[in-house]
Short mmCIF file of C-alpha atoms in Angstrom, two decimals:
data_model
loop_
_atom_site.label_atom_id
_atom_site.label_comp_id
_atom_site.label_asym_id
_atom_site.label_seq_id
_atom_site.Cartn_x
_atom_site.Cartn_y
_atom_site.Cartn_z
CA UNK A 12 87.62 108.40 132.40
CA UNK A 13 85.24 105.94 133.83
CA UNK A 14 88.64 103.50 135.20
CA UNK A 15 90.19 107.24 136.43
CA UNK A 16 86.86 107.94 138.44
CA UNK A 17 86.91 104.25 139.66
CA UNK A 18 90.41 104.64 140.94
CA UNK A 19 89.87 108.06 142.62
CA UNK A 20 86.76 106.42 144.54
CA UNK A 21 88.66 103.18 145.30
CA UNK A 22 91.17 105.36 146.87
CA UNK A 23 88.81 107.88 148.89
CA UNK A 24 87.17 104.61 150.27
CA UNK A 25 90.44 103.35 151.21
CA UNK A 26 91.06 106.47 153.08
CA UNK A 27 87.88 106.58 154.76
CA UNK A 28 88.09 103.38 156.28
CA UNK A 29 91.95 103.99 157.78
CA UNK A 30 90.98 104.95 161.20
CA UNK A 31 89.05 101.91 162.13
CA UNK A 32 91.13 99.05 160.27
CA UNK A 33 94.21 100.68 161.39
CA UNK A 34 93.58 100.28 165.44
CA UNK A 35 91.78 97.00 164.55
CA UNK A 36 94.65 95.35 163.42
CA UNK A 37 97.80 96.83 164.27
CA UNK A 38 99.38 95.56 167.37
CA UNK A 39 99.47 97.98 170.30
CA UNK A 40 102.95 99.15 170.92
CA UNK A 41 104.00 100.34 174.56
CA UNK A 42 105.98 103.40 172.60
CA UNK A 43 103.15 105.88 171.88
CA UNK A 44 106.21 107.85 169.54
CA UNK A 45 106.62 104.51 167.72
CA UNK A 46 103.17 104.34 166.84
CA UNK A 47 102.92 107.98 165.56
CA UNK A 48 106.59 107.58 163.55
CA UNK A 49 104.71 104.09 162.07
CA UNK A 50 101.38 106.17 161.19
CA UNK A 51 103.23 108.85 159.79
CA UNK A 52 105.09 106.59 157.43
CA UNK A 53 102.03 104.77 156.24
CA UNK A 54 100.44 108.23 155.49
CA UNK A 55 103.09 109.33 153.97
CA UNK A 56 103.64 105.97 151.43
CA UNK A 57 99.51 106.04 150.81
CA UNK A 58 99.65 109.46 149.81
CA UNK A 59 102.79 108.83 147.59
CA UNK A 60 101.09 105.58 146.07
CA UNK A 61 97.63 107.73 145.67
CA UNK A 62 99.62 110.00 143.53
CA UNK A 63 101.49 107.79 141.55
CA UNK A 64 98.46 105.68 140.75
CA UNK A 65 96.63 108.95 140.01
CA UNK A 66 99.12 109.96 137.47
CA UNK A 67 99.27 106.60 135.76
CA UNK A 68 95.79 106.58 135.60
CA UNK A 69 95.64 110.03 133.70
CA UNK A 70 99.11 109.15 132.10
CA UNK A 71 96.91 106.15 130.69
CA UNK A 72 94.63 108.39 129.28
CA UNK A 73 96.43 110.47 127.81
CA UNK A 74 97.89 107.84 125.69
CA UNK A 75 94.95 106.32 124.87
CA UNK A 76 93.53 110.03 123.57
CA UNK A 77 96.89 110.52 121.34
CA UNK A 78 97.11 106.52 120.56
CA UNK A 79 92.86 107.05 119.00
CA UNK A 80 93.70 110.80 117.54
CA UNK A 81 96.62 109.74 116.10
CA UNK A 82 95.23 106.30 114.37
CA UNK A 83 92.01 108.35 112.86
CA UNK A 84 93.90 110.98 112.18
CA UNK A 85 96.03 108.51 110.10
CA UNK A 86 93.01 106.78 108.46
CA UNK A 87 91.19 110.25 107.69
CA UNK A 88 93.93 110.99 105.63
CA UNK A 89 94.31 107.71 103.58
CA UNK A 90 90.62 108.23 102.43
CA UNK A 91 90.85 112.08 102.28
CA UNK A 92 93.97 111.15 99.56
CA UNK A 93 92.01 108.54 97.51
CA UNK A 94 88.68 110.14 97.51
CA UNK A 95 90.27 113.57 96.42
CA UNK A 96 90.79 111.91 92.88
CA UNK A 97 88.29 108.90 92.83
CA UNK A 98 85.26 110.61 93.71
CA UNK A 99 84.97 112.73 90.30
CA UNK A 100 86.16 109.46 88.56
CA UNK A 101 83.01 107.70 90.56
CA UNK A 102 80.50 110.39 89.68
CA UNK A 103 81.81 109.83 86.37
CA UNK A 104 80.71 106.05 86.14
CA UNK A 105 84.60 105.88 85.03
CA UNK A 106 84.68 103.96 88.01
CA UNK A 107 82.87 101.94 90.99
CA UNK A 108 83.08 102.57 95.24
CA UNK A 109 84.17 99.52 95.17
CA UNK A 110 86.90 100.16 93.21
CA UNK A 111 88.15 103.01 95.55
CA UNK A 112 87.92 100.98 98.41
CA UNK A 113 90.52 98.28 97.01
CA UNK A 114 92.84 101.36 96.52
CA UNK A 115 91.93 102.77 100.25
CA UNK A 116 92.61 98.83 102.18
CA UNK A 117 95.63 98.46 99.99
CA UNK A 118 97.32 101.91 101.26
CA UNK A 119 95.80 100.69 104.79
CA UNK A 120 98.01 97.48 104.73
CA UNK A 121 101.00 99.66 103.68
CA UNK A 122 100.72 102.06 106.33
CA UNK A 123 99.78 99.40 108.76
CA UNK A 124 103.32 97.63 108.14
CA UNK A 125 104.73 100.66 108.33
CA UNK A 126 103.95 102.07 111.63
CA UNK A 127 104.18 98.85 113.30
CA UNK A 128 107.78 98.63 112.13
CA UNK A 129 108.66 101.63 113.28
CA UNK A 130 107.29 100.99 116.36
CA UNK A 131 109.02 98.20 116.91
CA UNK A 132 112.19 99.78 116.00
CA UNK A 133 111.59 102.22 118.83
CA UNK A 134 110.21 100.18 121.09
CA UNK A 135 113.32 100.73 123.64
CA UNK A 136 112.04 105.02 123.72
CA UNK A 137 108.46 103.61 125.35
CA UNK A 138 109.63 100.98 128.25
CA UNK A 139 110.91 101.42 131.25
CA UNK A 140 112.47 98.41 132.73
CA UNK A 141 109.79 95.95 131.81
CA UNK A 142 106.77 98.38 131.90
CA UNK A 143 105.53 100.64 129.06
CA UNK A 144 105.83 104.52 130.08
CA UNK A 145 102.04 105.74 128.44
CA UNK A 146 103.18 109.19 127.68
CA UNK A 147 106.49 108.33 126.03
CA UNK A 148 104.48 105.09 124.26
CA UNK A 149 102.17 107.76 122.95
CA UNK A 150 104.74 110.38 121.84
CA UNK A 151 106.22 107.38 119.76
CA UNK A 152 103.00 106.38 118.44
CA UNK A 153 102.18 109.74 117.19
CA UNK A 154 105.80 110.01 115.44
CA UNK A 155 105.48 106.84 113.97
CA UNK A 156 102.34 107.71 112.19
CA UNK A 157 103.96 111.34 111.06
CA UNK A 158 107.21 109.56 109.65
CA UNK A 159 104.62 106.95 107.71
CA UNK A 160 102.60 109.27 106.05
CA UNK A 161 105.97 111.72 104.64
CA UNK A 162 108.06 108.71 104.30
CA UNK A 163 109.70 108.50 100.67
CA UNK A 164 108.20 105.07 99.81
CA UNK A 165 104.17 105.97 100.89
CA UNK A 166 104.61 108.64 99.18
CA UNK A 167 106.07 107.12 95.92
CA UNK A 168 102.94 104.41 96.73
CA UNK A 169 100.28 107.07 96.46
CA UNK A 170 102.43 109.32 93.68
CA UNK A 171 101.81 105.64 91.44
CA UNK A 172 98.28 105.32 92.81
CA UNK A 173 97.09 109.20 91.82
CA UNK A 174 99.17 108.26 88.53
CA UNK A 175 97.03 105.42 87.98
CA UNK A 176 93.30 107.16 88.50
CA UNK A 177 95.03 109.99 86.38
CA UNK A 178 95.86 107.77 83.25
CA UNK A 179 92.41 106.01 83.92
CA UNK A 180 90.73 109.34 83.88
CA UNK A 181 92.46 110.00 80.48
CA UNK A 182 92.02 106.35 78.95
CA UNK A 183 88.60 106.53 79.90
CA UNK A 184 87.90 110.14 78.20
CA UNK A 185 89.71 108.74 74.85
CA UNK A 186 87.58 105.45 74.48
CA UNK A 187 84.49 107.76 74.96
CA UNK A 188 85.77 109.98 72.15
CA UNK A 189 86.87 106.92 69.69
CA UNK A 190 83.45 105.50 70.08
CA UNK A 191 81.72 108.49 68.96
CA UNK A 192 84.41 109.10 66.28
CA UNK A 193 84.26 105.87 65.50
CA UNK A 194 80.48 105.50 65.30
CA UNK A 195 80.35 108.92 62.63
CA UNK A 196 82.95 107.41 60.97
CA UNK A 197 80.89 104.55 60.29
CA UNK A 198 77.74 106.50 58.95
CA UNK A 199 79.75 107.89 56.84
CA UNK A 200 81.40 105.20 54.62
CA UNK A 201 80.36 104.80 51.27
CA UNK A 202 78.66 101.40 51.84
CA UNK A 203 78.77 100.39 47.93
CA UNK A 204 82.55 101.18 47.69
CA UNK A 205 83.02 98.95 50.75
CA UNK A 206 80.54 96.00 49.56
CA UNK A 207 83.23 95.68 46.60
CA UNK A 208 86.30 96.77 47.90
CA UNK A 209 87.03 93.15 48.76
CA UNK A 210 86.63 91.49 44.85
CA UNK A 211 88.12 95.03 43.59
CA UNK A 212 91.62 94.41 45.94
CA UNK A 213 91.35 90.71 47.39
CA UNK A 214 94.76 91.01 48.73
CA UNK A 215 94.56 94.66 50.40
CA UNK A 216 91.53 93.04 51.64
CA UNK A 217 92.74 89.88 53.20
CA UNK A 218 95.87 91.55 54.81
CA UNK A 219 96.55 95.04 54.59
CA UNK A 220 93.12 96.72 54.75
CA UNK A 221 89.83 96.46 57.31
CA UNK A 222 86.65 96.43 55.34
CA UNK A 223 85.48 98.75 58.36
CA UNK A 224 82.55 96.64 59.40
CA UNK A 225 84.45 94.38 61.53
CA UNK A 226 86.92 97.15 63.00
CA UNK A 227 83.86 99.51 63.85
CA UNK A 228 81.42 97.36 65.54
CA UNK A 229 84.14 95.60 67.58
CA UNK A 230 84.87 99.24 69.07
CA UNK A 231 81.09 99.86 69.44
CA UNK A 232 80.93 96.25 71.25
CA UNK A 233 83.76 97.81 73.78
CA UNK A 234 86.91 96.49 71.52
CA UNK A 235 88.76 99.58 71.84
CA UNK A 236 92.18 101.09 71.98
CA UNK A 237 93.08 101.16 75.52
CA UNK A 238 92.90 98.98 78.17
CA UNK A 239 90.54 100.74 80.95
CA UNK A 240 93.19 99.49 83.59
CA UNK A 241 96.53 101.43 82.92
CA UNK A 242 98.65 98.80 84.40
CA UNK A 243 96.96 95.98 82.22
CA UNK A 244 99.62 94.75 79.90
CA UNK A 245 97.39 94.31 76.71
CA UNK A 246 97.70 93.88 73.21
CA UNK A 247 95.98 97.58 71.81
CA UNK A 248 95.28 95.22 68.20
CA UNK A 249 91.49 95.34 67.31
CA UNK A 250 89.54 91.96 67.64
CA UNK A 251 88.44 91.06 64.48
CA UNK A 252 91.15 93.17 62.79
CA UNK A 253 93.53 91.71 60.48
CA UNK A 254 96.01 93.04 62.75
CA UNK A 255 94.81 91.02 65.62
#
């Protein structure tokens, strides 16, 4: 707005100063109708000019407004789609801010490529000759951001992310659960049976059979089933297990 006002007063100045500068420096011509037909062109061409830079000017705006709208818009919507299903995760303690905002920069550089390719690809809609037409550059912005966000592969790229806060969610709620079952399991072993389980059956001891200890304080320590990451290729075997 501020570049649109300068312009407008740039031009009213011009205007304003026409009279004077006009007799000062144009040479006098014997033909007073030659003089009017020359003044009357001039007028005509700054008036034409005053429009056309008028209508850039607000043509520039315009595409700035949709170019802004369009990119927040864009953004808004990233973290509207990642906080939907990592905020009750967060207020959980299932998982950190931090670990949201990996999630939100990684969709980010997705999109980013995205848009910019497409733009690219359509560059030839936004320039005329060798100039960029603002409202058509806009109009192309704005679709490129659309097609982004309902193409097939963002949306397969967020259908994996919500999988993966889902299954973290549920991995998460299990360990919980096998801790506590777990722990009352412990309390309620028959500690003399266990103290000589091991001389009673050495070799169900040694490799078929836990003696319980070992298995239940290694889940306590945070040895458990699941990996808390769902992509994490892990081996589920207890440390400390014979299995392990």
């Amino acid at each position: 707005m501020k570049k649109l006002l300068a312009l407008i007063l740039c031009v009213m100045m011009f205007v304003s100063v026409i009279p004077t500068s006009a007799f000062a420096d144009w040479p006098i011509v014997d033909d007073p109708l030659e003089s009017a037909n020359t003044y009357a062109t001039e007028i005509k061409n700054m008036i034409k000019h005053t429009r056309e830079n008028i209508e850039t000017a607000y043509g520039v705006l315009v595409m700035d407004q949709v170019v802004y709208n369009s990119a927040k818009g864009m953004d808004d919507a990233i973290v509207n789609l990642v906080d939907g299903i990592a905020k009750p995760l967060i207020s959980k303690g299932k998982m950190t801010k931090a670990d949201s905002d990996i999630v939100k920069d990684a969709i980010r550089g997705l999109i980013d490529g995205m848009v910019a390719e497409k733009m690219m690809k359509d560059a030839y809609k936004y320039f005329d000759g060798d100039k960029i037409d603002p409202i058509k550059y806009a109009q192309v912005f704005a679709n490129s951001v659309s097609k982004a966000l309902t193409d097939k592969d963002f949306q397969k790229g967020y259908e994996a992310v919500a999988t993966y806060f889902a299954l973290r969610q549920v991995v998460s709620d299990i360990n919980d659960q096998l801790e506590k079952d777990y722990e009352k399991f412990q309390n309620g072993i028959d500690a003399k049976f266990d103290a000589k389980f091991a001389d009673r059956y050495p070799e169900l001891a040694e490799n078929f059979i836990d003696t319980y200890g070992e298995m239940a304080e290694a889940i306590l320590e945070g040895e458990i089933f699941f990996p808390t990451d769902p992509w994490a290729v892990e081996d589920y075997a207890f440390v400390g297990s014979p299995l392990s």
